[in-house]
Amino acid sequence: PLGRYYSLEIMLSNASILRKAATTAIRRSMATEAAHKPPLNLYGLNARYANATYIAASKSNTLDQVESELLAIKNSATTSKAFSSFLENPLISRDDKTKNVEDMLKGKTSSVTLNLMTVLAGNARLSSIVGITDTFIQLMKAKRGEVEATIISAEPLNKTMTAAVQDAMKSQFPTGAKVVLKSEVDPSILGGLQIQIGDKFLDLSVGSRIEEVGRTAV
């Protein structure tokens, strides 16, 4: 009886140790997954591939490299008719596209980028690479805490005017945000400014005021 008691006690002790070890392993796994989780919750086909690529690149510590490689591929897709035709041509078999992608990229890009492109080729989704890249860049900007702001004016702004607009816009950005400011020219607004900050749009153009006056007069 005494031997059985000690045997039971040992079994219970071992079970407790195993539970603690399993709990610790699960917590570590969850912490690791959280560390590589994309910074935004994005959905859709492009986001599915971009999210998987982000996680893989984060785990291999190649996020910046993959971002650069995808931008280069996007640039080729938008500037090279031959490459664009290859990506979109449905008459090229999946196997041939996969082989061509491997020949083009193997040894020249990270394994993460190569894997993404071969998976897209195998799934007949190579034509989606531009949209996937844009979504991946969106994730990278969020990771860096970047906020995009676009200033649209009827005429090009000089440095003094741009600096003045930047100062006036500071209160619109969260503390510590890295503002990426872009300027665009649109003569159709006649004067004033249009400002786009993320999904917020502020129309201070002369054209919009004229339209408003017209609606009020009617």
mmCIF file with all atom_site columns, C-alpha atoms in Angstrom, residues 17-171:
data_model
loop_
_atom_site.group_PDB
_atom_site.id
_atom_site.type_symbol
_atom_site.label_atom_id
_atom_site.label_alt_id
_atom_site.label_comp_id
_atom_site.label_asym_id
_atom_site.label_entity_id
_atom_site.label_seq_id
_atom_site.pdbx_PDB_ins_code
_atom_site.Cartn_x
_atom_site.Cartn_y
_atom_site.Cartn_z
_atom_site.occupancy
_atom_site.B_iso_or_equiv
_atom_site.pdbx_formal_charge
_atom_site.auth_seq_id
_atom_site.auth_comp_id
_atom_site.auth_asym_id
_atom_site.auth_atom_id
_atom_site.pdbx_PDB_model_num
ATOM 1   C CA . ILE A 1 17  ? 5.286  19.028 -14.229 1.00 0.00 ? 17  ILE A CA 1
ATOM 2   C CA . LEU A 1 18  ? 3.978  18.091 -17.667 1.00 0.00 ? 18  LEU A CA 1
ATOM 3   C CA . ARG A 1 19  ? 1.046  20.494 -17.323 1.00 0.00 ? 19  ARG A CA 1
ATOM 4   C CA . LYS A 1 20  ? 3.368  23.331 -16.343 1.00 0.00 ? 20  LYS A CA 1
ATOM 5   C CA . ALA A 1 21  ? 5.714  22.539 -19.220 1.00 0.00 ? 21  ALA A CA 1
ATOM 6   C CA . ALA A 1 22  ? 2.805  22.432 -21.676 1.00 0.00 ? 22  ALA A CA 1
ATOM 7   C CA . THR A 1 23  ? 1.408  25.711 -20.355 1.00 0.00 ? 23  THR A CA 1
ATOM 8   C CA . THR A 1 24  ? 4.825  27.373 -20.644 1.00 0.00 ? 24  THR A CA 1
ATOM 9   C CA . ALA A 1 25  ? 5.260  26.075 -24.197 1.00 0.00 ? 25  ALA A CA 1
ATOM 10  C CA . ILE A 1 26  ? 1.812  27.350 -25.205 1.00 0.00 ? 26  ILE A CA 1
ATOM 11  C CA . ARG A 1 27  ? 2.496  30.778 -23.699 1.00 0.00 ? 27  ARG A CA 1
ATOM 12  C CA . ARG A 1 28  ? 5.821  31.015 -25.496 1.00 0.00 ? 28  ARG A CA 1
ATOM 13  C CA . SER A 1 29  ? 4.197  29.970 -28.755 1.00 0.00 ? 29  SER A CA 1
ATOM 14  C CA . MET A 1 30  ? 1.445  32.579 -28.329 1.00 0.00 ? 30  MET A CA 1
ATOM 15  C CA . ALA A 1 31  ? 4.028  35.262 -27.513 1.00 0.00 ? 31  ALA A CA 1
ATOM 16  C CA . THR A 1 32  ? 6.021  34.339 -30.612 1.00 0.00 ? 32  THR A CA 1
ATOM 17  C CA . GLU A 1 33  ? 2.934  34.446 -32.826 1.00 0.00 ? 33  GLU A CA 1
ATOM 18  C CA . ALA A 1 34  ? 1.927  37.821 -31.358 1.00 0.00 ? 34  ALA A CA 1
ATOM 19  C CA . ALA A 1 35  ? 5.402  39.200 -32.064 1.00 0.00 ? 35  ALA A CA 1
ATOM 20  C CA . HIS A 1 36  ? 5.032  38.395 -35.772 1.00 0.00 ? 36  HIS A CA 1
ATOM 21  C CA . LYS A 1 37  ? 1.365  39.298 -36.163 1.00 0.00 ? 37  LYS A CA 1
ATOM 22  C CA . PRO A 1 38  ? 0.611  41.894 -38.876 1.00 0.00 ? 38  PRO A CA 1
ATOM 23  C CA . PRO A 1 39  ? -0.045 45.343 -37.346 1.00 0.00 ? 39  PRO A CA 1
ATOM 24  C CA . LEU A 1 40  ? -3.372 45.783 -39.181 1.00 0.00 ? 40  LEU A CA 1
ATOM 25  C CA . ASN A 1 41  ? -6.410 43.571 -39.579 1.00 0.00 ? 41  ASN A CA 1
ATOM 26  C CA . LEU A 1 42  ? -6.824 43.507 -43.348 1.00 0.00 ? 42  LEU A CA 1
ATOM 27  C CA . TYR A 1 43  ? -9.105 41.182 -45.274 1.00 0.00 ? 43  TYR A CA 1
ATOM 28  C CA . GLY A 1 44  ? -9.593 39.960 -48.821 1.00 0.00 ? 44  GLY A CA 1
ATOM 29  C CA . LEU A 1 45  ? -7.533 37.969 -51.293 1.00 0.00 ? 45  LEU A CA 1
ATOM 30  C CA . ASN A 1 46  ? -4.593 40.396 -51.460 1.00 0.00 ? 46  ASN A CA 1
ATOM 31  C CA . ALA A 1 47  ? -4.506 40.691 -47.677 1.00 0.00 ? 47  ALA A CA 1
ATOM 32  C CA . ARG A 1 48  ? -4.430 36.909 -47.247 1.00 0.00 ? 48  ARG A CA 1
ATOM 33  C CA . TYR A 1 49  ? -1.208 36.634 -49.237 1.00 0.00 ? 49  TYR A CA 1
ATOM 34  C CA . ALA A 1 50  ? 0.245  39.853 -47.797 1.00 0.00 ? 50  ALA A CA 1
ATOM 35  C CA . ASN A 1 51  ? -0.447 38.754 -44.207 1.00 0.00 ? 51  ASN A CA 1
ATOM 36  C CA . ALA A 1 52  ? 1.181  35.353 -44.764 1.00 0.00 ? 52  ALA A CA 1
ATOM 37  C CA . THR A 1 53  ? 4.189  37.007 -46.397 1.00 0.00 ? 53  THR A CA 1
ATOM 38  C CA . TYR A 1 54  ? 4.499  39.509 -43.537 1.00 0.00 ? 54  TYR A CA 1
ATOM 39  C CA . ILE A 1 55  ? 4.487  36.745 -40.917 1.00 0.00 ? 55  ILE A CA 1
ATOM 40  C CA . ALA A 1 56  ? 7.062  34.672 -42.824 1.00 0.00 ? 56  ALA A CA 1
ATOM 41  C CA . ALA A 1 57  ? 9.311  37.698 -43.375 1.00 0.00 ? 57  ALA A CA 1
ATOM 42  C CA . SER A 1 58  ? 9.011  38.743 -39.735 1.00 0.00 ? 58  SER A CA 1
ATOM 43  C CA . LYS A 1 59  ? 9.986  35.281 -38.523 1.00 0.00 ? 59  LYS A CA 1
ATOM 44  C CA . SER A 1 60  ? 13.022 35.248 -40.830 1.00 0.00 ? 60  SER A CA 1
ATOM 45  C CA . ASN A 1 61  ? 13.907 38.867 -40.003 1.00 0.00 ? 61  ASN A CA 1
ATOM 46  C CA . THR A 1 62  ? 13.686 39.897 -43.666 1.00 0.00 ? 62  THR A CA 1
ATOM 47  C CA . LEU A 1 63  ? 10.779 42.362 -43.630 1.00 0.00 ? 63  LEU A CA 1
ATOM 48  C CA . ASP A 1 64  ? 12.753 45.260 -45.124 1.00 0.00 ? 64  ASP A CA 1
ATOM 49  C CA . GLN A 1 65  ? 14.354 43.023 -47.740 1.00 0.00 ? 65  GLN A CA 1
ATOM 50  C CA . VAL A 1 66  ? 11.022 41.539 -48.803 1.00 0.00 ? 66  VAL A CA 1
ATOM 51  C CA . GLU A 1 67  ? 9.479  45.007 -48.982 1.00 0.00 ? 67  GLU A CA 1
ATOM 52  C CA . SER A 1 68  ? 12.275 46.155 -51.300 1.00 0.00 ? 68  SER A CA 1
ATOM 53  C CA . GLU A 1 69  ? 11.985 43.033 -53.462 1.00 0.00 ? 69  GLU A CA 1
ATOM 54  C CA . LEU A 1 70  ? 8.218  43.317 -53.819 1.00 0.00 ? 70  LEU A CA 1
ATOM 55  C CA . LEU A 1 71  ? 8.506  46.984 -54.782 1.00 0.00 ? 71  LEU A CA 1
ATOM 56  C CA . ALA A 1 72  ? 11.021 46.016 -57.470 1.00 0.00 ? 72  ALA A CA 1
ATOM 57  C CA . ILE A 1 73  ? 8.662  43.321 -58.793 1.00 0.00 ? 73  ILE A CA 1
ATOM 58  C CA . LYS A 1 74  ? 5.755  45.773 -58.752 1.00 0.00 ? 74  LYS A CA 1
ATOM 59  C CA . ASN A 1 75  ? 7.843  48.304 -60.648 1.00 0.00 ? 75  ASN A CA 1
ATOM 60  C CA . SER A 1 76  ? 8.648  45.701 -63.314 1.00 0.00 ? 76  SER A CA 1
ATOM 61  C CA . ALA A 1 77  ? 4.998  44.681 -63.499 1.00 0.00 ? 77  ALA A CA 1
ATOM 62  C CA . THR A 1 78  ? 3.909  48.276 -64.136 1.00 0.00 ? 78  THR A CA 1
ATOM 63  C CA . THR A 1 79  ? 6.716  49.360 -66.461 1.00 0.00 ? 79  THR A CA 1
ATOM 64  C CA . SER A 1 80  ? 7.583  46.242 -68.471 1.00 0.00 ? 80  SER A CA 1
ATOM 65  C CA . LYS A 1 81  ? 4.976  45.125 -71.003 1.00 0.00 ? 81  LYS A CA 1
ATOM 66  C CA . ALA A 1 82  ? 6.702  41.769 -71.419 1.00 0.00 ? 82  ALA A CA 1
ATOM 67  C CA . PHE A 1 83  ? 6.721  41.029 -67.675 1.00 0.00 ? 83  PHE A CA 1
ATOM 68  C CA . SER A 1 84  ? 3.173  42.298 -67.238 1.00 0.00 ? 84  SER A CA 1
ATOM 69  C CA . SER A 1 85  ? 2.026  40.081 -70.113 1.00 0.00 ? 85  SER A CA 1
ATOM 70  C CA . PHE A 1 86  ? 3.736  37.077 -68.528 1.00 0.00 ? 86  PHE A CA 1
ATOM 71  C CA . LEU A 1 87  ? 1.992  37.697 -65.204 1.00 0.00 ? 87  LEU A CA 1
ATOM 72  C CA . GLU A 1 88  ? -1.448 38.072 -66.747 1.00 0.00 ? 88  GLU A CA 1
ATOM 73  C CA . ASN A 1 89  ? -1.288 35.547 -69.603 1.00 0.00 ? 89  ASN A CA 1
ATOM 74  C CA . PRO A 1 90  ? -3.780 32.731 -68.809 1.00 0.00 ? 90  PRO A CA 1
ATOM 75  C CA . LEU A 1 91  ? -2.467 30.610 -71.699 1.00 0.00 ? 91  LEU A CA 1
ATOM 76  C CA . ILE A 1 92  ? 0.815  29.884 -69.886 1.00 0.00 ? 92  ILE A CA 1
ATOM 77  C CA . SER A 1 93  ? 0.353  26.816 -67.704 1.00 0.00 ? 93  SER A CA 1
ATOM 78  C CA . ARG A 1 94  ? 0.786  27.035 -63.946 1.00 0.00 ? 94  ARG A CA 1
ATOM 79  C CA . ASP A 1 95  ? 3.751  24.672 -64.065 1.00 0.00 ? 95  ASP A CA 1
ATOM 80  C CA . ASP A 1 96  ? 5.484  26.755 -66.730 1.00 0.00 ? 96  ASP A CA 1
ATOM 81  C CA . LYS A 1 97  ? 4.850  29.963 -64.806 1.00 0.00 ? 97  LYS A CA 1
ATOM 82  C CA . THR A 1 98  ? 6.219  28.403 -61.629 1.00 0.00 ? 98  THR A CA 1
ATOM 83  C CA . LYS A 1 99  ? 9.359  27.241 -63.435 1.00 0.00 ? 99  LYS A CA 1
ATOM 84  C CA . ASN A 1 100 ? 9.842  30.660 -65.061 1.00 0.00 ? 100 ASN A CA 1
ATOM 85  C CA . VAL A 1 101 ? 9.443  32.398 -61.699 1.00 0.00 ? 101 VAL A CA 1
ATOM 86  C CA . GLU A 1 102 ? 12.012 30.093 -60.124 1.00 0.00 ? 102 GLU A CA 1
ATOM 87  C CA . ASP A 1 103 ? 14.429 30.713 -62.982 1.00 0.00 ? 103 ASP A CA 1
ATOM 88  C CA . MET A 1 104 ? 13.999 34.476 -62.625 1.00 0.00 ? 104 MET A CA 1
ATOM 89  C CA . LEU A 1 105 ? 14.151 34.796 -58.836 1.00 0.00 ? 105 LEU A CA 1
ATOM 90  C CA . LYS A 1 106 ? 15.965 31.797 -57.314 1.00 0.00 ? 106 LYS A CA 1
ATOM 91  C CA . GLY A 1 107 ? 19.217 32.957 -55.741 1.00 0.00 ? 107 GLY A CA 1
ATOM 92  C CA . LYS A 1 108 ? 18.328 36.598 -56.433 1.00 0.00 ? 108 LYS A CA 1
ATOM 93  C CA . THR A 1 109 ? 15.648 37.204 -53.813 1.00 0.00 ? 109 THR A CA 1
ATOM 94  C CA . SER A 1 110 ? 14.836 36.060 -50.304 1.00 0.00 ? 110 SER A CA 1
ATOM 95  C CA . SER A 1 111 ? 13.180 32.688 -49.852 1.00 0.00 ? 111 SER A CA 1
ATOM 96  C CA . VAL A 1 112 ? 10.048 34.488 -48.624 1.00 0.00 ? 112 VAL A CA 1
ATOM 97  C CA . THR A 1 113 ? 9.632  36.466 -51.846 1.00 0.00 ? 113 THR A CA 1
ATOM 98  C CA . LEU A 1 114 ? 10.435 33.420 -53.973 1.00 0.00 ? 114 LEU A CA 1
ATOM 99  C CA . ASN A 1 115 ? 7.893  31.344 -52.067 1.00 0.00 ? 115 ASN A CA 1
ATOM 100 C CA . LEU A 1 116 ? 5.190  34.004 -52.490 1.00 0.00 ? 116 LEU A CA 1
ATOM 101 C CA . MET A 1 117 ? 5.766  34.244 -56.226 1.00 0.00 ? 117 MET A CA 1
ATOM 102 C CA . THR A 1 118 ? 5.825  30.468 -56.779 1.00 0.00 ? 118 THR A CA 1
ATOM 103 C CA . VAL A 1 119 ? 2.654  30.043 -54.721 1.00 0.00 ? 119 VAL A CA 1
ATOM 104 C CA . LEU A 1 120 ? 0.965  32.758 -56.784 1.00 0.00 ? 120 LEU A CA 1
ATOM 105 C CA . ALA A 1 121 ? 2.123  31.059 -59.974 1.00 0.00 ? 121 ALA A CA 1
ATOM 106 C CA . GLY A 1 122 ? 0.777  27.712 -58.779 1.00 0.00 ? 122 GLY A CA 1
ATOM 107 C CA . ASN A 1 123 ? -2.551 29.292 -57.851 1.00 0.00 ? 123 ASN A CA 1
ATOM 108 C CA . ALA A 1 124 ? -2.819 31.314 -61.084 1.00 0.00 ? 124 ALA A CA 1
ATOM 109 C CA . ARG A 1 125 ? -2.665 34.541 -59.053 1.00 0.00 ? 125 ARG A CA 1
ATOM 110 C CA . LEU A 1 126 ? 0.487  36.201 -60.390 1.00 0.00 ? 126 LEU A CA 1
ATOM 111 C CA . SER A 1 127 ? -1.613 39.031 -61.814 1.00 0.00 ? 127 SER A CA 1
ATOM 112 C CA . SER A 1 128 ? -2.473 40.002 -58.214 1.00 0.00 ? 128 SER A CA 1
ATOM 113 C CA . ILE A 1 129 ? 1.131  40.799 -57.253 1.00 0.00 ? 129 ILE A CA 1
ATOM 114 C CA . VAL A 1 130 ? 0.703  44.591 -57.578 1.00 0.00 ? 130 VAL A CA 1
ATOM 115 C CA . GLY A 1 131 ? -2.286 44.616 -55.227 1.00 0.00 ? 131 GLY A CA 1
ATOM 116 C CA . ILE A 1 132 ? -0.570 42.209 -52.822 1.00 0.00 ? 132 ILE A CA 1
ATOM 117 C CA . THR A 1 133 ? 2.507  44.437 -52.785 1.00 0.00 ? 133 THR A CA 1
ATOM 118 C CA . ASP A 1 134 ? 0.396  47.526 -52.048 1.00 0.00 ? 134 ASP A CA 1
ATOM 119 C CA . THR A 1 135 ? -1.228 45.696 -49.134 1.00 0.00 ? 135 THR A CA 1
ATOM 120 C CA . PHE A 1 136 ? 2.164  44.514 -47.834 1.00 0.00 ? 136 PHE A CA 1
ATOM 121 C CA . ILE A 1 137 ? 3.468  48.103 -47.988 1.00 0.00 ? 137 ILE A CA 1
ATOM 122 C CA . GLN A 1 138 ? 0.400  49.182 -46.022 1.00 0.00 ? 138 GLN A CA 1
ATOM 123 C CA . LEU A 1 139 ? 1.358  46.703 -43.299 1.00 0.00 ? 139 LEU A CA 1
ATOM 124 C CA . MET A 1 140 ? 4.966  47.910 -43.301 1.00 0.00 ? 140 MET A CA 1
ATOM 125 C CA . LYS A 1 141 ? 3.919  51.548 -42.970 1.00 0.00 ? 141 LYS A CA 1
ATOM 126 C CA . ALA A 1 142 ? 1.720  50.649 -40.019 1.00 0.00 ? 142 ALA A CA 1
ATOM 127 C CA . LYS A 1 143 ? 4.633  48.770 -38.440 1.00 0.00 ? 143 LYS A CA 1
ATOM 128 C CA . ARG A 1 144 ? 6.821  51.877 -38.772 1.00 0.00 ? 144 ARG A CA 1
ATOM 129 C CA . GLY A 1 145 ? 4.069  54.097 -37.400 1.00 0.00 ? 145 GLY A CA 1
ATOM 130 C CA . GLU A 1 146 ? 3.878  56.055 -40.636 1.00 0.00 ? 146 GLU A CA 1
ATOM 131 C CA . VAL A 1 147 ? 0.852  58.200 -41.469 1.00 0.00 ? 147 VAL A CA 1
ATOM 132 C CA . GLU A 1 148 ? 0.348  59.322 -45.041 1.00 0.00 ? 148 GLU A CA 1
ATOM 133 C CA . ALA A 1 149 ? -0.866 62.836 -45.746 1.00 0.00 ? 149 ALA A CA 1
ATOM 134 C CA . THR A 1 150 ? -1.481 64.271 -49.206 1.00 0.00 ? 150 THR A CA 1
ATOM 135 C CA . ILE A 1 151 ? -1.770 67.991 -49.898 1.00 0.00 ? 151 ILE A CA 1
ATOM 136 C CA . ILE A 1 152 ? -3.488 68.888 -53.159 1.00 0.00 ? 152 ILE A CA 1
ATOM 137 C CA . SER A 1 153 ? -3.091 72.452 -54.432 1.00 0.00 ? 153 SER A CA 1
ATOM 138 C CA . ALA A 1 154 ? -3.940 74.299 -57.633 1.00 0.00 ? 154 ALA A CA 1
ATOM 139 C CA . GLU A 1 155 ? -0.283 75.305 -58.023 1.00 0.00 ? 155 GLU A CA 1
ATOM 140 C CA . PRO A 1 156 ? 2.957  73.797 -56.668 1.00 0.00 ? 156 PRO A CA 1
ATOM 141 C CA . LEU A 1 157 ? 3.678  74.810 -53.059 1.00 0.00 ? 157 LEU A CA 1
ATOM 142 C CA . ASN A 1 158 ? 7.050  76.292 -52.204 1.00 0.00 ? 158 ASN A CA 1
ATOM 143 C CA . LYS A 1 159 ? 9.033  75.148 -49.148 1.00 0.00 ? 159 LYS A CA 1
ATOM 144 C CA . THR A 1 160 ? 7.677  77.937 -46.926 1.00 0.00 ? 160 THR A CA 1
ATOM 145 C CA . MET A 1 161 ? 4.057  77.151 -47.749 1.00 0.00 ? 161 MET A CA 1
ATOM 146 C CA . THR A 1 162 ? 4.625  73.407 -47.316 1.00 0.00 ? 162 THR A CA 1
ATOM 147 C CA . ALA A 1 163 ? 6.228  73.961 -43.898 1.00 0.00 ? 163 ALA A CA 1
ATOM 148 C CA . ALA A 1 164 ? 3.309  76.185 -42.847 1.00 0.00 ? 164 ALA A CA 1
ATOM 149 C CA . VAL A 1 165 ? 0.788  73.514 -43.844 1.00 0.00 ? 165 VAL A CA 1
ATOM 150 C CA . GLN A 1 166 ? 2.793  70.857 -41.986 1.00 0.00 ? 166 GLN A CA 1
ATOM 151 C CA . ASP A 1 167 ? 2.782  72.947 -38.790 1.00 0.00 ? 167 ASP A CA 1
ATOM 152 C CA . ALA A 1 168 ? -0.961 73.518 -39.085 1.00 0.00 ? 168 ALA A CA 1
ATOM 153 C CA . MET A 1 169 ? -1.564 69.777 -39.541 1.00 0.00 ? 169 MET A CA 1
ATOM 154 C CA . LYS A 1 170 ? 0.501  68.589 -36.550 1.00 0.00 ? 170 LYS A CA 1
ATOM 155 C CA . SER A 1 171 ? -2.504 68.430 -34.241 1.00 0.00 ? 171 SER A CA 1
#
